[in-house]
Coordinates of C-alpha atoms in Angstrom, one line a residue:
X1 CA 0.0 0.0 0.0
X2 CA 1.3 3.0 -0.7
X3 CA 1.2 5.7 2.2
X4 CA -1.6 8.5 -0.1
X5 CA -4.0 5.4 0.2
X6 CA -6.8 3.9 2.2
X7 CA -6.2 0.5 2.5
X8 CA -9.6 -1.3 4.2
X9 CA -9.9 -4.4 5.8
X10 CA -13.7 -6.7 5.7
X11 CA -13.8 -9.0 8.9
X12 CA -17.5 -10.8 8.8
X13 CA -19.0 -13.5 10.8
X14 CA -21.3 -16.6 9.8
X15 CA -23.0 -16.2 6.3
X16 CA -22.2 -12.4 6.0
X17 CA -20.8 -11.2 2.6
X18 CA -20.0 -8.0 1.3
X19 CA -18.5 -8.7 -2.1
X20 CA -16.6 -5.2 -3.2
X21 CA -17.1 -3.2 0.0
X22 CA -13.2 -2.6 0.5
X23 CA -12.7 -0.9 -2.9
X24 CA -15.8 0.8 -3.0
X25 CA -15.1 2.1 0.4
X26 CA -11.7 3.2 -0.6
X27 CA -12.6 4.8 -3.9
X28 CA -15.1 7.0 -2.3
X29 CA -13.5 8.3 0.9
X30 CA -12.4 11.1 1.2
X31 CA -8.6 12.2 -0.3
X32 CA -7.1 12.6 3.4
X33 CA -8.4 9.6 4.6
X34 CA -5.1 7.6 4.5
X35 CA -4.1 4.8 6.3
X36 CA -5.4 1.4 7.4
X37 CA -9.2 1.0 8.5
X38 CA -10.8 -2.1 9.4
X39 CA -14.9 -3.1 8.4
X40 CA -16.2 -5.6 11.0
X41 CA -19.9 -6.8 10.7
X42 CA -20.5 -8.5 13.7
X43 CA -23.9 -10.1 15.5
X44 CA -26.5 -7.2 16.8
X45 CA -25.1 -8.7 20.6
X46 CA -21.2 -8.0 19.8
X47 CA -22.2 -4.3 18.8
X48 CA -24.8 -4.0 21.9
X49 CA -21.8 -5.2 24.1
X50 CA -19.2 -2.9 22.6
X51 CA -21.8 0.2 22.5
X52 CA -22.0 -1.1 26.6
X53 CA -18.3 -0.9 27.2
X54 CA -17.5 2.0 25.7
X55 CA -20.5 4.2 25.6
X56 CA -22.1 3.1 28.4
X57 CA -25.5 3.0 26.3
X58 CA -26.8 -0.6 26.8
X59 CA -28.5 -0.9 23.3
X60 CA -27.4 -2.4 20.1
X61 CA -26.7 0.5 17.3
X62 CA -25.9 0.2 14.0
X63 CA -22.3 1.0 13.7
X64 CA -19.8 2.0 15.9
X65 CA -15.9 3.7 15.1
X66 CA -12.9 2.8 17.3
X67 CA -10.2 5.5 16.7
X68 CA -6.5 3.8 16.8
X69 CA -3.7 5.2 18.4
X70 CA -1.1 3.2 15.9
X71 CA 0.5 5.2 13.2
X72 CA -1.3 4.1 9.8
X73 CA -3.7 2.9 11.3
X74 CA -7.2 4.8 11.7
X75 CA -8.8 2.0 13.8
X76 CA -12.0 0.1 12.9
X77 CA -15.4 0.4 11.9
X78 CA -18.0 -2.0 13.7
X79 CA -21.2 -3.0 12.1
X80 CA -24.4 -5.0 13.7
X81 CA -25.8 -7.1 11.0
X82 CA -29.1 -7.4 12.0
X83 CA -29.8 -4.1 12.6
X84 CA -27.9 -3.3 8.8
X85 CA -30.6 -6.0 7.8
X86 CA -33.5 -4.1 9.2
X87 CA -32.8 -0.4 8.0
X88 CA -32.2 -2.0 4.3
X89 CA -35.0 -3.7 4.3
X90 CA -37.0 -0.2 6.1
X91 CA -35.4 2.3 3.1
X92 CA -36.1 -0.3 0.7
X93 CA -32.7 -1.3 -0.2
X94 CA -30.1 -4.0 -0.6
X95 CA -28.4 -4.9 2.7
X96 CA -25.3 -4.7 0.9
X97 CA -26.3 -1.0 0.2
X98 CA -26.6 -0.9 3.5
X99 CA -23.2 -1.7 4.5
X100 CA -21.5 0.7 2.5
X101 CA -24.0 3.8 4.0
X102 CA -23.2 2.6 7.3
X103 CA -19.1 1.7 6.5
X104 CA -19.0 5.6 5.2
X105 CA -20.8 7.1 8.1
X106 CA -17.9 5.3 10.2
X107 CA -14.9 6.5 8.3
X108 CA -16.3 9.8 8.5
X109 CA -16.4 9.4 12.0
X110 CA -12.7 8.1 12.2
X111 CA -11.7 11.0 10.7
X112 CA -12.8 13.1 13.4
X113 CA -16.2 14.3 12.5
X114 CA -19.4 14.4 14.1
X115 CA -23.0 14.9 12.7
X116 CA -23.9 15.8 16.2
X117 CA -21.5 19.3 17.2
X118 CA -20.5 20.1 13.5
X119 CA -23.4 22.5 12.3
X120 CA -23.8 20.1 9.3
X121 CA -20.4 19.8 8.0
X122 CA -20.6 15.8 8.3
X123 CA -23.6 15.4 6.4
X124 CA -22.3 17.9 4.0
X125 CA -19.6 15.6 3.0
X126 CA -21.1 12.3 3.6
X127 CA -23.9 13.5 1.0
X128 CA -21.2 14.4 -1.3
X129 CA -19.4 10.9 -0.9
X130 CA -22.6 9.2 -1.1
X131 CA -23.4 10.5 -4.4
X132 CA -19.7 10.0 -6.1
X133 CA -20.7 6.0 -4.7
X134 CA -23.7 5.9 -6.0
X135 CA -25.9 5.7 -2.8
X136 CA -29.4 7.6 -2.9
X137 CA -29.2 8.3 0.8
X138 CA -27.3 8.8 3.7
X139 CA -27.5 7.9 7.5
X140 CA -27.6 11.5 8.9
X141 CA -30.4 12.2 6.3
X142 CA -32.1 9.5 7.4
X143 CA -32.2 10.2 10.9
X144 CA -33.0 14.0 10.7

């Protein structure tokens, strides 16, 4: 890998597949995002657990970021399937598109933004990424 690229990393459990998420995810994020991120999609319990331990919010969400501290190395997205399932199914999409909304929402948040304090700058540029990936509709949109 050379060191102006995003290299990403798919880690799934059981019958999960996400054929073409790592490339897609790379080709659409953004130019300083640069560096090693990892894409787990674990079982709805794994994220409720993780969202427990870290958040202190004992309920299972859809996707969690874990910032890393190791040059390179910008840490790891965390996906519940389940719930991934669901909202595809509720917006009336593929659960694959799914996974990439909620993969991009997490690299956004690995860079260091936040839809919740940024006065929209998040949702600026996650519509913006969306679009150049092809996706309809984003997570923030969704939940305004």
């Amino acid at each position: 890998m050379g060191a102006d690229l995003l290299a990403v990393d798919v880690v799934t459990s059981g019958r999960v597949r996400v054929p073409g998420i790592a490339k897609w995810l790379a080709g659409v994020a953004p130019t300083r995002a640069r560096g090693t991120v990892t894409v787990a999609i674990v079982p709805d319990d794994e994220v409720r657990r993780l969202n427990r331990r870290y958040r202190h919010k004992n309920v299972t969400t859809d996707v969690l970021s874990f910032s890393s501290e190791e040059p390179g190395d910008l840490g790891d997205v965390v996906i519940a399937a389940g719930v991934a399932g669901r909202q595809a199914q509720e917006a009336g999409h593929a659960t694959q598109v799914e996974y990439r909304i909620l993969a991009l929402h997490g690299l956004l948040h690995l860079l260091g933004y936040d839809h919740e304090k940024d006065d929209g700058r998040m949702a600026r540029l996650e519509a913006k990424l969306r679009r150049r990936g092809g996706l309809r509709e984003g997570l923030i949109e969704r939940h305004a």
